[in-house]
Every structure is written in structure tokens, then in C-alpha cells.
CSV table of C-alpha atoms and ligand atoms in Angstrom, one decimal:
chain,number,residue,atom,x,y,z
A,1,MET,CA,0.3,0.2,0.0
A,2,ALA,CA,1.6,3.3,-0.8
A,3,SER,CA,2.2,5.7,1.7
A,4,ALA,CA,-0.6,8.0,3.3
A,5,ALA,CA,0.8,11.3,2.7
A,6,ALA,CA,-2.6,13.2,4.1
A,7,LEU,CA,-3.8,12.1,7.1
A,8,GLN,CA,-6.4,9.3,6.2
A,9,VAL,CA,-9.4,7.3,8.6
A,10,ASP,CA,-10.6,3.9,7.3
A,11,TYR,CA,-13.0,1.9,9.4
A,12,ALA,CA,-12.0,-1.5,9.1
A,13,PRO,CA,-13.3,-5.0,10.5
A,14,ALA,CA,-10.7,-6.5,13.7
A,15,ASN,CA,-9.2,-9.8,11.6
A,16,ALA,CA,-8.4,-7.4,8.2
A,17,VAL,CA,-6.7,-5.4,10.8
A,18,ARG,CA,-4.7,-8.2,12.7
A,19,ALA,CA,-4.9,-9.3,9.2
A,20,HIS,CA,-2.0,-6.5,7.6
A,21,PRO,CA,2.3,-7.4,7.6
A,22,ALA,CA,3.9,-5.6,10.1
A,23,ALA,CA,5.1,-3.2,7.0
A,24,TRP,CA,1.7,-2.3,7.1
A,25,TRP,CA,1.9,-0.8,10.5
A,26,GLN,CA,4.8,2.3,10.1
A,27,ASP,CA,2.3,4.7,8.6
A,28,VAL,CA,0.0,3.5,11.5
A,29,LEU,CA,-1.1,6.6,13.6
A,30,ALA,CA,-3.2,4.9,15.7
A,31,VAL,CA,-5.5,2.4,16.6
A,32,VAL,CA,-9.2,3.9,18.4
A,33,SER,CA,-11.1,0.4,18.9
A,34,PHE,CA,-14.8,0.2,19.0
A,35,GLU,CA,-15.3,-3.4,20.5
A,36,GLY,CA,-11.7,-4.9,20.8
A,37,GLY,CA,-10.0,-7.5,19.4
A,38,VAL,CA,-8.1,-4.9,17.3
A,39,ASN,CA,-3.6,-6.5,18.7
A,40,ALA,CA,-1.2,-4.3,16.2
A,41,PRO,CA,2.0,-6.0,16.6
A,42,ALA,CA,4.1,-4.9,19.9
A,43,ALA,CA,7.3,-3.8,18.1
A,44,ALA,CA,4.8,-0.8,15.9
A,45,GLN,CA,4.1,0.7,19.1
A,46,ILE,CA,0.9,1.9,18.0
A,47,PRO,CA,-1.2,3.5,20.7
A,48,VAL,CA,-4.3,1.2,20.3
A,49,THR,CA,-7.6,3.5,22.0
A,50,GLU,CA,-10.0,0.8,23.5
A,51,VAL,CA,-14.1,2.5,23.9
A,52,ASN,CA,-16.5,0.1,25.1
A,53,VAL,CA,-19.2,0.7,22.9
A,54,PRO,CA,-21.4,-1.3,20.2
A,55,VAL,CA,-20.5,-1.5,16.5
A,56,LEU,CA,-24.2,-1.0,14.4
A,57,ALA,CA,-24.3,-1.8,11.6
A,58,ALA,CA,-20.8,-3.9,12.0
A,59,ALA,CA,-20.7,-4.4,8.0
A,60,GLY,CA,-17.7,-1.5,7.5
A,61,GLY,CA,-15.5,-2.3,10.0
A,62,THR,CA,-15.5,-1.9,14.1
A,63,ALA,CA,-12.3,0.1,14.7
A,64,GLU,CA,-11.5,4.2,12.9
A,65,ILE,CA,-7.7,3.5,11.6
A,66,TRP,CA,-5.7,6.6,11.4
A,67,ARG,CA,-2.5,6.5,8.3
A,68,LEU,CA,-0.6,9.2,8.3
A,69,ALA,CA,3.5,9.2,6.0
A,70,GLY,CA,6.0,7.9,8.6
A,71,PRO,CA,8.6,8.3,10.7
A,72,MET,CA,6.9,8.4,13.8
A,73,HIS,CA,7.7,8.7,16.8
A,74,SER,CA,5.6,6.5,20.0
A,75,GLY,CA,6.4,7.2,23.7
A,76,GLN,CA,3.7,7.4,26.3
A,77,ARG,CA,3.6,10.2,29.6
A,78,GLY,CA,1.9,9.8,32.5
A,79,ARG,CA,-1.5,7.8,31.2
A,80,VAL,CA,-1.3,9.6,27.8
A,81,ARG,CA,-0.7,7.7,24.5
A,82,TYR,CA,0.6,9.4,21.7
A,83,ARG,CA,2.2,9.0,18.4
A,84,HIS,CA,3.7,12.0,15.6
A,85,ASN,CA,4.6,11.7,12.9
A,86,GLY,CA,6.6,15.5,13.1
A,87,SER,CA,3.1,18.0,12.9
A,88,LEU,CA,0.6,15.8,13.6
A,89,LEU,CA,0.2,13.9,17.0
A,90,PHE,CA,-2.4,11.1,17.9
A,91,ALA,CA,-2.2,11.7,22.3
A,92,SER,CA,-5.4,9.2,24.1
A,93,LEU,CA,-5.9,8.3,27.9
A,94,THR,CA,-8.5,6.6,29.9
A,95,ILE,CA,-9.1,7.7,33.0
A,96,SER,CA,-11.1,5.8,36.1
A,97,GLU,CA,-13.4,8.4,37.7
A,98,ALA,CA,-13.8,5.5,40.6
A,99,GLU,CA,-9.8,7.3,41.6
A,100,PHE,CA,-10.9,9.9,42.1
A,101,ALA,CA,-14.2,9.3,44.3
A,102,HIS,CA,-12.3,9.4,47.9
A,103,GLY,CA,-14.3,11.5,50.4
A,104,ALA,CA,-18.3,10.5,51.1
A,105,ALA,CA,-18.6,14.8,50.8
A,106,ALA,CA,-17.3,14.5,47.5
A,107,GLY,CA,-20.4,13.0,46.1
A,108,ALA,CA,-20.2,11.7,42.4
A,109,ALA,CA,-20.0,13.8,40.1
A,110,SER,CA,-17.1,15.3,42.2
A,111,ALA,CA,-15.3,12.7,40.9
A,112,LEU,CA,-16.7,12.8,36.3
A,113,ARG,CA,-15.0,16.7,37.7
A,114,ARG,CA,-11.9,15.9,39.2
A,115,ALA,CA,-11.5,13.5,36.6
A,116,THR,CA,-11.5,15.8,33.3
A,117,GLU,CA,-9.9,18.0,35.2
A,118,ALA,CA,-6.5,15.3,36.2
A,119,GLY,CA,-7.0,13.2,31.9
A,120,TYR,CA,-7.4,17.1,29.7
A,121,ARG,CA,-4.4,19.5,32.5
A,122,GLU,CA,-2.3,15.5,32.1
A,123,ILE,CA,-3.2,15.1,27.7
A,124,PHE,CA,-2.3,18.6,27.5
A,125,GLY,CA,0.1,18.7,29.5
A,126,ALA,CA,2.0,16.0,27.1
A,127,LEU,CA,0.5,18.2,24.3
A,128,GLU,CA,3.0,21.2,26.0
A,129,THR,CA,5.9,19.0,26.6
A,130,LEU,CA,6.3,17.0,23.1
A,131,ALA,CA,5.7,20.5,21.1
A,132,PHE,CA,1.5,20.0,19.4
A,133,PRO,CA,0.8,22.5,21.7
A,134,TYR,CA,-2.5,22.7,19.4
A,135,PRO,CA,-5.8,20.5,19.5
A,136,LEU,CA,-7.3,19.6,16.0
A,137,ARG,CA,-9.8,17.3,17.4
A,138,ILE,CA,-10.9,16.5,20.5
A,139,TRP,CA,-13.1,12.9,21.1
A,140,ASN,CA,-14.7,12.5,24.7
A,141,PHE,CA,-16.8,9.8,25.4
A,142,LEU,CA,-17.8,9.8,29.1
A,143,SER,CA,-20.1,7.6,31.0
A,144,GLU,CA,-23.9,8.0,31.9
A,145,ILE,CA,-23.4,11.9,30.1
A,146,ASN,CA,-27.7,12.9,30.8
A,147,ALA,CA,-27.0,11.0,34.5
A,148,VAL,CA,-28.2,13.7,37.2
A,149,SER,CA,-25.9,14.1,39.5
A,150,GLY,CA,-25.7,16.0,41.9
A,151,ASP,CA,-26.7,19.8,40.7
A,152,GLY,CA,-27.1,18.7,37.0
A,153,GLU,CA,-26.4,16.1,34.5
A,154,ARG,CA,-23.2,14.4,34.1
A,155,TYR,CA,-22.8,16.4,31.2
A,156,TRP,CA,-23.2,19.8,32.9
A,157,HIS,CA,-20.3,18.8,35.4
A,158,PHE,CA,-18.0,17.2,32.2
A,159,ASN,CA,-18.7,21.1,30.7
A,160,GLY,CA,-17.4,22.8,34.1
A,161,ALA,CA,-14.1,20.5,34.8
A,162,ARG,CA,-13.5,20.8,31.4
A,163,GLN,CA,-13.6,25.2,31.5
A,164,ASP,CA,-12.6,24.5,35.3
A,165,ALA,CA,-9.2,22.8,33.5
A,166,LEU,CA,-8.5,25.1,29.9
A,167,ILE,CA,-9.2,28.1,32.5
A,168,GLY,CA,-6.1,26.5,34.3
A,169,LEU,CA,-3.8,26.0,32.2
A,170,ASN,CA,-4.8,29.7,30.5
A,171,ARG,CA,-6.4,28.0,27.0
A,172,SER,CA,-9.1,29.8,25.4
A,173,ILE,CA,-12.6,28.5,26.8
A,174,ALA,CA,-14.1,30.6,23.9
A,175,GLY,CA,-13.8,31.5,20.0
A,176,ASN,CA,-10.1,29.7,19.3
A,177,VAL,CA,-10.9,26.2,21.3
A,178,PRO,CA,-10.5,22.6,19.0
A,179,ALA,CA,-12.8,20.2,17.1
A,180,ALA,CA,-14.9,18.1,19.8
A,181,SER,CA,-16.8,15.6,20.4
A,182,ALA,CA,-19.0,14.1,23.6
A,183,VAL,CA,-20.7,11.5,23.8
A,184,GLY,CA,-22.6,9.0,26.5
A,185,VAL,CA,-21.0,5.3,27.1
A,186,ALA,CA,-22.2,2.3,29.6
A,187,PRO,CA,-21.9,3.0,33.2
A,188,THR,CA,-17.6,1.8,34.6
A,189,ASN,CA,-16.3,3.0,31.7
A,190,PRO,CA,-13.7,5.3,32.4
A,191,LEU,CA,-13.7,8.7,31.3
A,192,THR,CA,-11.7,8.5,27.3
A,193,VAL,CA,-10.2,11.2,25.4
A,194,TYR,CA,-8.4,10.8,22.5
A,195,CYS,CA,-7.3,13.7,20.2
A,196,ILE,CA,-5.2,14.8,17.1
A,197,ALA,CA,-2.8,17.7,18.1
A,198,SER,CA,-0.7,19.3,15.5
A,199,ALA,CA,2.9,22.1,15.6
A,200,ARG,CA,0.3,24.5,14.4
A,201,ALA,CA,-2.3,26.4,15.2
A,202,PRO,CA,-6.2,25.9,12.6
A,203,ILE,CA,-7.9,27.6,12.0
A,204,ALA,CA,-11.1,27.2,14.1
A,205,LEU,CA,-14.7,27.2,11.1
A,206,GLU,CA,-18.5,28.1,13.1
A,207,ASN,CA,-21.2,27.4,11.6
A,208,PRO,CA,-23.9,30.1,10.5
A,209,ARG,CA,-26.5,28.2,11.2
A,210,GLN,CA,-26.1,27.6,14.7
A,211,CYS,CA,-25.1,29.5,17.8
A,212,SER,CA,-21.3,28.9,18.5
A,213,ALA,CA,-21.7,26.4,21.9
A,214,TRP,CA,-19.6,28.5,23.7
A,215,ASP,CA,-22.9,30.7,23.8
A,216,TYR,CA,-25.0,28.7,24.7
A,217,PRO,CA,-27.5,30.3,26.8
A,218,LEU,CA,-27.8,28.7,30.5
A,219,GLN,CA,-31.2,26.0,29.3
A,220,TYR,CA,-28.4,23.8,29.0
A,221,GLY,CA,-25.8,24.0,31.2
A,222,PRO,CA,-24.4,26.7,34.4
A,223,ARG,CA,-20.8,26.7,32.1
A,224,SER,CA,-20.3,26.0,28.1
A,225,PRO,CA,-19.0,23.5,26.0
A,226,THR,CA,-15.7,24.5,24.7
A,227,PHE,CA,-15.4,23.5,20.8
A,228,ALA,CA,-15.8,24.8,17.5
A,229,ARG,CA,-17.9,23.8,15.2
A,230,ALA,CA,-15.0,22.7,13.0
A,231,CYS,CA,-11.4,22.8,11.7
A,232,ILE,CA,-8.8,22.9,9.0
A,233,ALA,CA,-5.2,21.7,9.7
A,234,ASP,CA,-3.0,24.2,8.3
A,235,ASP,CA,-1.2,22.3,7.0
A,236,ALA,CA,-0.3,21.5,2.6
A,237,ALA,CA,-3.1,18.4,3.0
A,238,ARG,CA,-5.7,21.2,4.3
A,239,THR,CA,-7.8,18.4,6.6
A,240,LEU,CA,-10.6,19.5,7.6
A,241,PHE,CA,-12.3,18.4,10.6
A,242,ILE,CA,-16.4,18.1,11.6
A,243,SER,CA,-16.9,17.8,15.9
A,244,GLY,CA,-20.2,15.9,16.8
A,245,THR,CA,-23.0,17.8,15.0
A,246,ALA,CA,-26.3,17.4,15.8
A,247,SER,CA,-30.1,18.2,15.5
A,248,ILE,CA,-29.8,22.2,16.4
A,249,VAL,CA,-30.6,25.1,15.1
A,250,GLY,CA,-29.4,28.5,16.7
A,251,HIS,CA,-29.0,26.7,20.8
A,252,GLU,CA,-32.4,24.9,20.3
A,253,SER,CA,-33.1,21.4,19.5
A,254,ALA,CA,-35.3,20.8,16.9
A,255,HIS,CA,-37.6,17.4,16.1
A,256,ALA,CA,-37.5,15.8,19.2
A,257,GLY,CA,-38.4,12.4,18.9
A,258,ASP,CA,-37.9,11.8,15.2
A,259,GLN,CA,-34.9,10.4,13.9
A,260,CYS,CA,-34.2,11.3,10.1
A,261,GLU,CA,-35.4,15.4,10.8
A,262,GLN,CA,-32.7,15.5,13.4
A,263,THR,CA,-30.2,13.2,10.1
A,264,ARG,CA,-31.7,15.7,7.5
A,265,GLU,CA,-31.4,18.7,9.7
A,266,ILE,CA,-27.5,17.5,10.4
A,267,VAL,CA,-27.2,17.3,6.9
A,268,ARG,CA,-27.9,20.0,7.0
A,269,ASN,CA,-26.2,21.4,9.2
A,270,ILE,CA,-22.6,20.1,7.8
A,271,ARG,CA,-23.5,21.1,3.9
A,272,ALA,CA,-23.1,24.5,6.0
A,273,LEU,CA,-19.8,24.3,7.8
A,274,ILE,CA,-18.9,23.3,4.4
A,275,GLY,CA,-19.4,26.1,2.6
A,276,THR,CA,-18.1,27.5,4.9
A,277,ALA,CA,-13.8,25.5,5.3
A,278,ASN,CA,-15.1,26.8,1.4
A,279,ASP,CA,-15.3,30.2,1.6
A,280,ARG,CA,-12.6,29.6,3.9
A,281,VAL,CA,-10.0,28.0,1.4
A,282,GLY,CA,-11.7,30.4,-1.7
A,283,ALA,CA,-12.5,27.6,-3.6
A,284,GLU,CA,-15.2,24.8,-3.9
A,285,ARG,CA,-13.1,21.6,-2.4
A,286,TYR,CA,-14.8,19.9,0.0
A,287,THR,CA,-17.1,18.3,0.0
A,288,LEU,CA,-19.4,16.0,1.7
A,289,ASP,CA,-18.8,12.8,-0.9
A,290,ARG,CA,-15.8,13.1,0.1
A,291,LEU,CA,-15.7,13.0,4.3
A,292,ARG,CA,-16.3,10.3,6.3
A,293,TYR,CA,-18.9,10.2,8.1
A,294,LYS,CA,-18.9,8.8,12.4
A,295,VAL,CA,-22.8,8.5,13.5
A,296,TYR,CA,-23.6,7.9,17.2
A,297,VAL,CA,-26.9,6.4,17.5
A,298,ARG,CA,-28.8,6.9,20.5
A,299,GLN,CA,-31.7,4.4,20.2
A,300,ALA,CA,-29.1,1.1,18.6
A,301,GLU,CA,-33.7,1.0,15.9
A,302,HIS,CA,-33.0,3.8,14.6
A,303,GLN,CA,-29.1,2.6,12.8
A,304,PRO,CA,-30.9,1.5,10.0
A,305,SER,CA,-33.7,4.5,9.0
A,306,ILE,CA,-30.9,6.9,10.1
A,307,ASP,CA,-28.4,5.0,7.4
A,308,ARG,CA,-31.3,5.3,5.2
A,309,GLU,CA,-31.8,9.4,5.5
A,310,LEU,CA,-27.8,9.7,5.6
A,311,ARG,CA,-27.4,7.6,2.6
A,312,ARG,CA,-30.0,9.4,0.3
A,313,GLU,CA,-28.4,12.9,1.2
A,314,ILE,CA,-25.1,11.9,0.4
A,315,GLY,CA,-24.6,9.0,-1.4
A,316,ALA,CA,-25.3,5.1,-1.5
A,317,ALA,CA,-21.3,4.7,-1.1
A,318,VAL,CA,-21.3,7.4,2.1
A,319,ARG,CA,-18.5,5.7,3.7
A,320,VAL,CA,-19.9,5.5,7.3
A,321,LEU,CA,-19.1,4.0,11.1
A,322,TYR,CA,-22.6,3.9,13.7
A,323,LEU,CA,-22.0,3.6,16.7
A,324,ARG,CA,-24.8,3.2,19.5
A,325,ALA,CA,-24.2,5.4,22.2
A,326,ASP,CA,-25.7,8.7,24.2
A,327,ILE,CA,-25.9,12.1,23.3
A,328,CYS,CA,-26.0,15.3,25.2
A,329,ARG,CA,-29.4,16.5,24.6
A,330,PRO,CA,-32.1,13.7,26.7
A,331,ASP,CA,-33.9,14.8,23.4
A,332,LEU,CA,-31.1,14.4,20.6
A,333,LEU,CA,-31.4,11.1,18.7
A,334,VAL,CA,-28.3,11.5,16.7
A,335,GLU,CA,-24.9,12.8,15.6
A,336,ILE,CA,-22.0,12.8,12.9
A,337,GLU,CA,-19.1,13.6,12.7
A,338,ALA,CA,-17.0,13.7,9.5
A,339,VAL,CA,-13.3,13.9,8.5
A,340,GLY,CA,-11.8,14.2,5.1
A,341,THR,CA,-9.3,16.4,2.7
A,342,PRO,CA,-10.2,19.0,-0.2
A,343,GLU,CA,-9.8,18.2,-4.1
A,344,PRO,CA,-7.0,18.7,-4.3
A,345,PHE,CA,-6.1,22.6,-4.8
B,1,3EB,C1,-23.9,20.5,20.8
B,1,3EB,O1,-23.9,21.4,18.8
B,1,3EB,C2,-24.3,19.4,20.5
B,1,3EB,O2,-19.1,19.5,24.7
B,1,3EB,O3,-17.6,18.6,22.9
B,1,3EB,C3,-20.9,18.5,20.1
B,1,3EB,C4,-20.2,18.2,19.6
B,1,3EB,C5,-21.8,18.2,21.3
B,1,3EB,C6,-19.0,18.8,20.8
B,1,3EB,C7,-19.1,18.5,23.5
B,1,3EB,C8,-21.0,18.5,21.8
B,1,3EB,C9,-19.3,19.0,22.3
B,1,3EB,O4,-23.7,21.6,21.7
B,1,3EB,C10,-23.1,17.4,21.3
């Protein structure tokens, strides 16, 4: 297989991943394995992140494979495992809330807050030490995201702790912030955070159809989520990362109870983001059909109808991985993220 010049993501079945010869692994930046079963050869030093979420309609595969041109360097700092090629870095950590649950007065929400703050401090500390100070895209998986704990939903506590961590690190909490997603996994799973970071600041993008997340009104929680709607990497490949995108117009959830309408609204949001990205590069280079998609589905039985809508909107050949996960607002049934490169300049 040819060396991967630009960052590429593929969704592959675990058995196909296992079958590759040692040489193939040299250009692998990272593997995220959603149902286990992926073992990279130890000598390849690939960070394999296990995220315990069910894959729906697994024909397309259960592992997310990030590839990039080498030579690569791998390592570990504290809980953070990483690999980079000098221009882009993948970093990942898992951190258990149980570790922070000391003291009866502390309460469950406070364990989540402390784990989040500690995890963010560790991962950002690693990025700074390794000279990749700009996270382009951060994926967050937390257990029971919609459960109420203490004085609010667990997602709200996560948002408070994420902000506190970023403020403590002298980082922005509005404007120049990474693209992201935050979804809910089953109880007892550790908090898992992985990211792709760069030595160069990305171009952060907002969606003209949506209120910026850092400006959400208080009804969605006392502390705003911290993420940009999308970003473009500032390198030759100009990879576009589209954050988890829900059926939200302005700041309000749209089409409660209807996963098909929500999917169509999400595609309108993604089209708008692609338009913003094209404006920034001054040409119609990014298109819906060049991107790869990951879809978080709250109710597994909705997957076939969501898939039908997505293929109708984007094309029958759309490359997509479906995961069963909870979305951060109880009325949202589906969330879609995307990544891809523009048509060559
Ligand atoms: C939204 O638009 C839907 O908290 O990092 C999307 C992307 C969402 C990222 C995050 C949350 C996050 O508000 C949820």
C-alpha cells in the first residue's frame, strides 16, 4: 500500500486489521478499537485506544485506523499514549472516576469533575511538552452522560470541569478552541479522551446556522461546552475536522422524537460547515461525498432509518461507521461527525 501523505482515516474490521504485515503498521498513527479485538504488533508501538461502545451494522468495520506518512515516534507520558510524525500527533488517555471518588462528601459528580480536570491537564501537558500545543480535534467518551448527579446532568459537570481545566492551562474557552465531540457510554467505563494535535494552530470554523457552543444560554447548563464547530488543519493537506453535529438550529434542539428529520437537519448543518470551509480556502474543494462519517445513534433500532436518510442525502457509497452512544441532550437521537481532505488544489 502506498504511503499515506495526508492524514487518512479508515473504518476496518478487526480481522482485516490483524491480517496486515508488520510493514503496513509503520504508517499507522493510531487505532481506536470500538469492540476490542485489535492487536497491533508490539514492535510497531501503535497506541490502541479501546472504547467500549457497540458498533451497529458492523459490515464497515469496528476499528478506526488513522494513517499518516512516517517516520513515526511513539511514547507514553503518565497515562497519555502518543505517536507522531513531526507534524501531527495522536494522544489518548483513559482515566477512571473511581480513582477520584475519595471522601464521602465529595459526591459522584465531583469524581467526574476531578477525573475530567486531571485528564485534561495530563493530555494538554503532554501536548505542550511534546511541542504539539494545538489540539485540532478532541473525542470525549464519558459514562452516563445524561444522568443527573448532584445539581445537574453529568454532561454539565463535564463542561464545568473542562472549562476549569482549560482556564487553569491559560487556554481559550471561546473562539479559538478545538473541534470536539462528547458522547455517553455505558456505566463503569472510564473517561476516555483522545485527540489529534498539531504543531501549528488550526483555522477554527463556526456554523452560521448554529449559536456557537460557548455562547449557549444557561438552560443547557451553567457552564458552556468548549468546542468549535469545525477546523481546518494549517498544513498542505488542509484536513477538515467537523465536530459532532446534532439537530440543533440556533441553540435549540430541532425535531424531538424524529431521528429521520434530525438526520436531515444535521446534513443541513454539515453542508453549511462545508460552505464555511470552502469560503475560507476560496474554492469549492470540500464536498459532502469526500468526507468520512461517524454516527452516534441513541437507539440502536434507529440505525437503518438514519442510514437510509444519510445515503439519500450524501450518496449510496458514503463511508460511515455507526456507534451506539448517548447524545449530550436527552432530546437528541443522533449526532454525526466527519473528517476529510479537500479536492487537491
Ligand atoms: C451540540 O452541538 C451537540 O461537548 O465537546 C457536539 C460536539 C456536542 C461537541 C462537546 C458536544 C460537544 O451541542 C453536542
